Coordinates of N, CA and C in Angstrom, one line a residue:
X1 N 17.1 -14.7 -11.3 CA 16.2 -15.3 -10.8 C 16.1 -16.8 -10.7
X2 N 15.7 -17.2 -9.4 CA 16.2 -18.6 -8.7 C 15.3 -19.6 -10.1
X3 N 15.5 -20.5 -10.5 CA 15.3 -21.9 -11.1 C 14.9 -22.6 -10.0
X4 N 13.7 -23.8 -10.3 CA 13.4 -24.8 -9.6 C 14.4 -25.3 -9.1
X5 N 15.1 -25.9 -9.5 CA 16.1 -27.2 -8.9 C 17.3 -25.9 -7.7
X6 N 17.6 -24.9 -7.8 CA 18.1 -23.6 -7.0 C 17.3 -23.0 -6.1
X7 N 15.5 -23.4 -6.0 CA 15.3 -22.5 -5.4 C 15.2 -23.0 -3.6
X8 N 15.7 -22.6 -2.6 CA 15.8 -22.5 -1.5 C 15.2 -21.3 -0.7
X9 N 14.5 -21.6 0.7 CA 13.9 -20.9 1.7 C 12.5 -20.8 1.8
X10 N 11.9 -20.1 2.3 CA 10.3 -20.2 3.0 C 9.8 -18.8 2.5
X11 N 8.6 -19.1 2.8 CA 7.7 -18.0 2.8 C 6.7 -18.0 3.5
X12 N 6.5 -17.0 4.4 CA 5.2 -16.6 5.3 C 4.3 -15.2 5.1
X13 N 3.1 -16.0 5.5 CA 2.2 -15.2 5.0 C 1.0 -15.1 6.6
X14 N 0.8 -14.0 7.3 CA 0.3 -14.6 8.5 C -0.7 -12.8 9.1
X15 N -2.1 -13.1 8.6 CA -3.3 -12.5 8.3 C -4.2 -12.6 10.0
X16 N -4.1 -11.2 10.2 CA -5.2 -11.2 11.6 C -6.7 -10.7 11.4
X17 N -7.8 -10.3 11.6 CA -8.7 -9.5 11.5 C -9.5 -9.8 13.0
X18 N -9.8 -8.5 13.5 CA -10.8 -8.5 14.5 C -11.9 -7.3 14.3
X19 N -13.2 -7.5 15.0 CA -14.1 -6.5 14.6 C -14.4 -6.0 15.9
X20 N -14.4 -4.6 16.3 CA -14.3 -4.3 17.9 C -15.4 -2.9 17.5
X21 N -16.5 -3.1 17.9 CA -17.6 -2.0 17.6 C -17.7 -2.1 16.2
X22 N -17.9 -0.8 15.7 CA -17.7 -0.3 14.7 C -16.8 -0.2 13.7
X23 N -16.0 -0.5 14.4 CA -14.1 -1.0 14.1 C -13.6 -2.2 13.4
X24 N -13.3 -2.2 12.4 CA -12.8 -3.2 11.8 C -11.1 -3.3 11.8
X25 N -10.7 -4.0 12.1 CA -8.8 -4.0 12.8 C -8.2 -5.3 11.6
X26 N -7.1 -4.9 11.3 CA -6.8 -6.1 10.6 C -4.9 -5.7 10.7
X27 N -4.2 -6.6 10.7 CA -2.8 -6.7 10.9 C -2.1 -7.7 10.0
X28 N -1.1 -7.8 9.3 CA -0.6 -9.0 8.3 C 0.8 -8.6 8.2
X29 N 1.0 -9.6 8.0 CA 3.2 -9.8 8.5 C 3.4 -11.1 6.7
X30 N 4.2 -11.1 6.2 CA 4.8 -11.6 5.2 C 6.2 -11.3 5.2
X31 N 6.6 -12.4 4.7 CA 8.0 -12.7 4.5 C 8.2 -13.9 3.7
X32 N 9.5 -13.3 2.5 CA 9.8 -14.3 1.8 C 11.3 -14.2 1.4
X33 N 11.7 -15.4 1.9 CA 13.4 -15.3 1.3 C 13.6 -15.2 -0.2
X34 N 15.0 -14.8 -0.3 CA 15.4 -14.5 -1.3 C 15.4 -15.6 -2.6
X35 N 15.6 -16.7 -1.4 CA 16.0 -18.4 -2.7 C 14.3 -18.4 -3.0
X36 N 13.4 -18.0 -2.3 CA 12.0 -18.6 -2.4 C 11.5 -18.7 -3.7
X37 N 11.1 -19.1 -4.4 CA 10.5 -19.1 -5.6 C 9.2 -19.9 -6.2
X38 N 8.3 -19.2 -6.6 CA 7.0 -19.5 -7.3 C 6.7 -18.8 -8.0
X39 N 5.6 -18.7 -9.4 CA 5.2 -17.4 -9.8 C 4.7 -16.3 -9.3
X40 N 4.0 -17.0 -7.9 CA 3.5 -15.5 -7.1 C 4.4 -14.8 -6.4
X41 N 5.9 -15.2 -6.1 CA 6.4 -14.5 -5.8 C 7.9 -13.6 -6.2
X42 N 7.8 -14.1 -7.2 CA 9.2 -13.0 -8.3 C 9.3 -12.1 -7.8
X43 N 8.2 -11.2 -7.4 CA 8.4 -10.0 -7.6 C 8.4 -9.7 -5.8
X44 N 8.4 -10.4 -5.1 CA 8.5 -10.5 -3.7 C 9.6 -10.7 -3.2
X45 N 10.7 -11.7 -3.7 CA 11.7 -12.7 -3.0 C 12.2 -11.5 -2.3
X46 N 12.9 -12.2 -1.6 CA 13.9 -11.3 -0.2 C 12.8 -9.8 0.6
X47 N 11.9 -9.7 0.6 CA 11.3 -9.0 1.2 C 10.6 -9.3 2.5
X48 N 10.1 -8.3 3.4 CA 9.5 -8.2 4.9 C 8.0 -7.4 4.7
X49 N 7.3 -7.8 4.8 CA 5.7 -7.0 4.7 C 4.9 -7.0 6.2
X50 N 4.9 -5.8 6.8 CA 3.9 -5.8 7.8 C 3.3 -4.5 8.2
X51 N 1.9 -4.7 8.3 CA 1.3 -3.5 8.1 C -0.2 -3.6 9.3
X52 N -0.7 -2.9 9.1 CA -2.2 -2.5 9.8 C -3.2 -1.7 9.4
X53 N -4.1 -2.0 9.6 CA -5.3 -1.1 8.9 C -6.7 -1.1 9.9
X54 N -7.1 0.1 10.1 CA -8.2 0.1 10.8 C -9.1 0.9 9.8
X55 N -10.6 0.4 9.9 CA -11.5 1.3 9.1 C -12.9 1.1 10.1
X56 N -13.4 2.1 10.1 CA -14.6 2.4 10.9 C -15.6 3.4 10.7
X57 N -16.8 3.0 10.7 CA -18.0 4.1 10.2 C -18.5 5.1 10.8
X58 N -17.6 6.6 10.5 CA -18.1 7.5 11.3 C -19.9 8.1 11.0
X59 N -20.4 7.8 10.2 CA -22.0 7.4 10.3 C -21.9 6.2 9.2
X60 N -23.3 6.7 8.9 CA -23.7 5.4 7.8 C -23.4 5.6 6.4
X61 N -23.0 6.9 6.2 CA -22.5 7.2 4.9 C -21.1 7.6 4.5
X62 N -20.4 7.3 5.4 CA -19.2 7.8 5.8 C -18.0 6.9 6.7
X63 N -17.0 6.6 5.8 CA -15.8 5.4 6.8 C -14.6 6.3 6.6
X64 N -14.0 6.0 7.3 CA -12.2 6.3 8.0 C -11.3 5.0 8.1
X65 N -11.0 5.0 7.0 CA -9.7 4.0 6.9 C -8.2 4.7 7.6
X66 N -7.4 4.2 8.1 CA -6.5 4.5 8.2 C -5.7 3.3 8.4
X67 N -4.2 3.8 7.9 CA -3.3 2.0 7.6 C -1.4 2.7 7.8
X68 N -0.8 1.5 8.3 CA 0.5 2.0 8.4 C 0.9 0.5 7.3
X69 N 2.0 0.7 6.6 CA 2.8 -0.3 6.1 C 4.2 -0.6 5.9
X70 N 5.0 -1.2 6.6 CA 6.5 -0.9 6.5 C 6.8 -2.3 5.1
X71 N 7.8 -1.9 4.4 CA 8.3 -2.9 3.7 C 10.0 -2.4 3.3
X72 N 10.6 -3.6 3.8 CA 12.2 -4.2 3.8 C 12.5 -4.9 2.5
X73 N 13.5 -4.9 2.5 CA 14.9 -5.8 1.5 C 15.1 -6.4 2.5
X74 N 15.1 -7.8 2.6 CA 16.2 -8.4 3.2 C 17.2 -9.4 2.1
X75 N 18.4 -9.1 2.6 CA 19.4 -9.8 1.8 C 19.9 -9.0 0.2
X76 N 19.5 -7.9 0.5 CA 19.1 -7.0 -0.8 C 18.0 -7.3 -2.0
X77 N 17.2 -8.0 -1.4 CA 16.0 -8.4 -2.3 C 16.5 -9.4 -3.6
X78 N 16.1 -9.1 -4.7 CA 16.6 -9.0 -6.1 C 16.1 -7.9 -7.4
X79 N 16.4 -7.9 -8.5 CA 16.2 -6.5 -9.0 C 14.8 -6.3 -9.3
X80 N 14.3 -7.5 -9.3 CA 13.1 -7.0 -9.0 C 12.0 -6.0 -7.8
X81 N 12.4 -6.6 -7.1 CA 11.9 -6.1 -5.6 C 12.7 -5.2 -5.2
X82 N 13.8 -4.9 -5.2 CA 15.0 -4.0 -5.1 C 14.2 -2.2 -6.0
X83 N 13.6 -2.6 -7.3 CA 13.4 -1.5 -8.2 C 11.9 -0.8 -7.5
X84 N 11.1 -2.0 -6.9 CA 9.5 -1.8 -6.3 C 9.8 -1.4 -5.1
X85 N 10.9 -1.7 -4.3 CA 10.8 -1.3 -3.1 C 11.5 0.4 -3.2
X86 N 12.5 0.2 -4.1 CA 13.4 1.5 -4.5 C 14.1 2.1 -3.0
X87 N 14.4 1.4 -2.0 CA 15.0 1.6 -0.8 C 15.2 0.3 0.2
X88 N 16.1 0.3 0.9 CA 16.7 -0.9 1.7 C 14.6 -1.0 3.0
X89 N 14.2 0.2 2.7 CA 13.2 0.1 3.7 C 12.2 0.9 3.6
X90 N 10.7 0.9 3.6 CA 9.6 2.1 3.0 C 8.8 2.0 4.4
X91 N 8.5 2.9 4.4 CA 7.1 3.2 5.6 C 6.1 4.2 5.3
X92 N 5.0 3.5 5.1 CA 3.8 4.5 4.1 C 2.5 4.4 5.6
X93 N 2.1 5.7 5.6 CA 0.6 5.6 6.4 C 0.1 6.4 5.7
X94 N -1.4 6.4 5.9 CA -2.4 7.0 5.2 C -4.1 6.9 5.7
X95 N -4.6 8.2 5.5 CA -6.1 8.4 6.3 C -6.6 8.7 5.3
X96 N -7.9 8.1 4.8 CA -8.7 8.2 3.7 C -10.3 8.1 4.5
X97 N -10.9 9.2 4.0 CA -12.3 9.1 4.0 C -13.3 8.9 2.8
X98 N -14.0 8.1 2.8 CA -14.7 7.9 2.0 C -16.4 8.3 2.3
X99 N -17.1 9.1 1.4 CA -18.5 9.0 1.6 C -19.3 9.3 0.5
X100 N -20.1 8.1 0.6 CA -21.2 7.8 0.0 C -22.3 8.6 -0.4
X101 N -22.6 9.3 -1.7 CA -23.8 10.3 -1.7 C -24.9 9.6 -2.3
X102 N -25.9 9.5 -1.5 CA -27.2 8.5 -2.1 C -26.7 7.8 -2.1
X103 N -27.2 6.3 -3.5 CA -27.1 5.5 -4.0 C -25.8 5.1 -4.9
X104 N -25.6 6.6 -5.3 CA -24.6 6.3 -6.3 C -23.2 6.7 -6.2
X105 N -22.8 8.2 -6.1 CA -21.4 8.5 -6.1 C -20.9 8.5 -4.9
X106 N -19.5 8.0 -5.3 CA -18.5 7.7 -4.0 C -17.7 9.1 -4.2
X107 N -17.3 9.7 -3.2 CA -16.2 10.9 -2.8 C -15.0 10.4 -2.1
X108 N -13.8 10.0 -2.3 CA -12.6 10.0 -1.5 C -11.9 10.9 -1.9
X109 N -11.2 11.3 -0.1 CA -10.1 11.9 0.4 C -9.1 11.2 0.6
X110 N -7.9 11.4 0.9 CA -6.5 10.7 1.1 C -5.7 11.8 1.1
X111 N -4.4 11.2 2.2 CA -3.7 11.8 2.7 C -2.2 10.6 2.9
X112 N -1.3 10.5 2.3 CA -0.5 9.7 2.1 C 0.7 10.1 2.7
X113 N 1.7 9.9 3.6 CA 2.9 10.0 4.0 C 3.9 8.4 3.6
X114 N 5.2 8.9 3.2 CA 6.5 7.9 2.5 C 7.2 8.1 2.8
X115 N 7.9 7.1 3.7 CA 9.6 7.4 4.1 C 10.2 6.8 3.8
X116 N 11.5 6.7 2.6 CA 12.3 5.8 2.4 C 13.5 5.9 3.1
X117 N 14.1 4.6 4.0 CA 15.6 4.7 4.4 C 16.3 4.0 3.7
X118 N 17.1 4.9 3.3 CA 18.7 4.1 2.7 C 18.0 4.1 1.0
X119 N 17.6 5.3 0.8 CA 16.8 4.8 -0.8 C 18.1 4.6 -1.8
X120 N 17.5 3.5 -3.0 CA 18.5 2.7 -3.9 C 18.5 3.5 -5.1
X121 N 17.8 4.7 -5.0 CA 17.8 5.5 -6.1 C 18.2 6.8 -5.9
X122 N 19.3 7.3 -6.0 CA 19.7 8.7 -5.8 C 18.2 9.7 -6.5
X123 N 17.7 9.7 -7.5 CA 16.4 10.5 -8.1 C 15.7 10.5 -7.1
X124 N 15.5 9.5 -6.3 CA 14.2 9.4 -5.7 C 14.4 10.2 -4.3
X125 N 13.2 11.2 -3.9 CA 12.9 11.7 -2.9 C 12.9 11.1 -1.5
X126 N 13.5 11.1 -0.5 CA 13.6 9.9 1.3 C 12.3 10.1 1.4
X127 N 11.4 10.6 1.2 CA 10.1 10.9 1.2 C 8.8 11.7 0.7
X128 N 7.8 11.5 0.7 CA 7.4 12.3 0.0 C 5.6 12.0 1.1
X129 N 5.0 13.4 0.4 CA 3.5 13.7 1.6 C 2.7 13.9 0.3
X130 N 1.5 13.2 0.4 CA 0.2 13.2 -1.1 C -0.9 13.8 -0.4
X131 N -1.3 14.5 -1.3 CA -3.2 14.2 -0.9 C -3.6 14.4 -2.3
X132 N -5.1 12.9 -2.1 CA -5.0 13.1 -3.7 C -7.0 12.4 -2.9
X133 N -7.9 13.3 -4.2 CA -9.2 12.6 -4.1 C -9.7 12.4 -5.6
X134 N -10.5 11.6 -5.5 CA -11.4 11.2 -6.5 C -13.0 10.8 -6.0
X135 N -13.9 10.6 -7.7 CA -15.1 10.9 -7.5 C -15.4 9.6 -8.3
X136 N -16.3 8.8 -7.8 CA -16.9 7.4 -8.7 C -18.3 8.0 -9.4
X137 N -18.4 8.0 -10.2 CA -20.1 8.1 -10.6 C -20.3 7.1 -11.8
X138 N -21.4 5.8 -11.0 CA -21.6 4.9 -11.8 C -22.8 5.6 -13.3
X139 N -22.6 4.9 -14.5 CA -23.4 5.1 -15.2 C -24.3 4.3 -15.7
X140 N -24.2 3.1 -15.3 CA -25.6 2.1 -15.4 C -24.6 0.9 -14.5
X141 N -25.6 -0.2 -14.4 CA -25.3 -1.2 -13.0 C -23.8 -1.4 -13.7
X142 N -23.5 -1.6 -14.8 CA -21.9 -2.4 -15.8 C -20.9 -1.3 -15.5
X143 N -21.1 0.2 -15.4 CA -20.8 1.2 -16.2 C -19.9 2.1 -15.1
X144 N -19.1 2.6 -14.5 CA -18.8 3.6 -14.4 C -17.3 4.6 -14.7
X145 N -17.7 6.0 -14.1 CA -16.7 6.8 -14.5 C -15.7 7.3 -13.4
X146 N -15.0 7.8 -13.3 CA -14.0 8.8 -12.1 C -13.3 9.6 -12.6
X147 N -12.7 10.5 -11.6 CA -11.8 11.4 -12.1 C -11.0 11.7 -10.8
X148 N -10.0 11.6 -10.6 CA -8.7 11.6 -9.6 C -7.9 12.7 -9.6
X149 N -7.3 13.3 -8.9 CA -6.1 14.4 -8.4 C -5.5 14.1 -7.3
X150 N -4.0 14.0 -7.4 CA -3.5 13.7 -6.5 C -2.1 14.9 -6.8
X151 N -1.6 15.0 -5.6 CA -0.8 16.6 -5.4 C 0.6 16.0 -4.5
X152 N 1.5 16.4 -4.7 CA 2.3 15.9 -3.8 C 2.9 17.3 -3.2
X153 N 2.9 17.1 -1.9 CA 2.6 18.7 -1.0 C 4.2 19.1 -0.7
X154 N 5.1 18.1 -0.5 CA 6.7 18.7 -0.3 C 7.1 19.1 -2.0
X155 N 6.8 18.8 -2.8 CA 7.0 19.2 -4.0 C 5.8 20.2 -4.9
X156 N 5.3 21.2 -4.6 CA 4.5 21.7 -5.1 C 4.8 21.9 -6.8
X157 N 3.5 21.6 -7.4 CA 3.8 21.5 -9.0 C 3.9 20.1 -9.5
X158 N 4.0 19.4 -8.3 CA 3.6 17.9 -8.9 C 2.7 16.9 -9.3
X159 N 1.6 17.5 -9.9 CA 0.5 16.8 -9.5 C 0.2 15.8 -10.8
X160 N -0.7 14.8 -10.5 CA -1.1 13.9 -11.3 C -3.1 13.7 -11.4
X161 N -3.3 13.8 -12.9 CA -4.7 13.3 -12.4 C -5.1 12.5 -13.4

């Protein structure tokens, strides 16, 4: 961990967004040098992150979200960032459909594909494909319940609820 007297480096965070018809487009780039230090960046030191997201209304009650993110360690990051990224570089692509049922329930389905370049943990797979679903039900204005299920497609039997 870099102390206040030895902190060196820069941090950048650039975000762009635009509305094109019914589609919201977002792009981002963030870079935090390994020596840059403040309380908000300890788990991000030595990383570059970039991504895009497109959200479009398919109809009045259904949204489609497609996104891709890349995260890369620079100068091997630090112990915390290496644990979080778990590879020299990761690429995550996801597609999500969100359906509102009436005024209350929301049903979400997602497909996510992740690839890891030069995994830092030999026990970690180089990539995975996940399918997931979630149902949100409000009980009152302040209280909601949800149920979710996630299944690893490449590793059948690896499901989480």
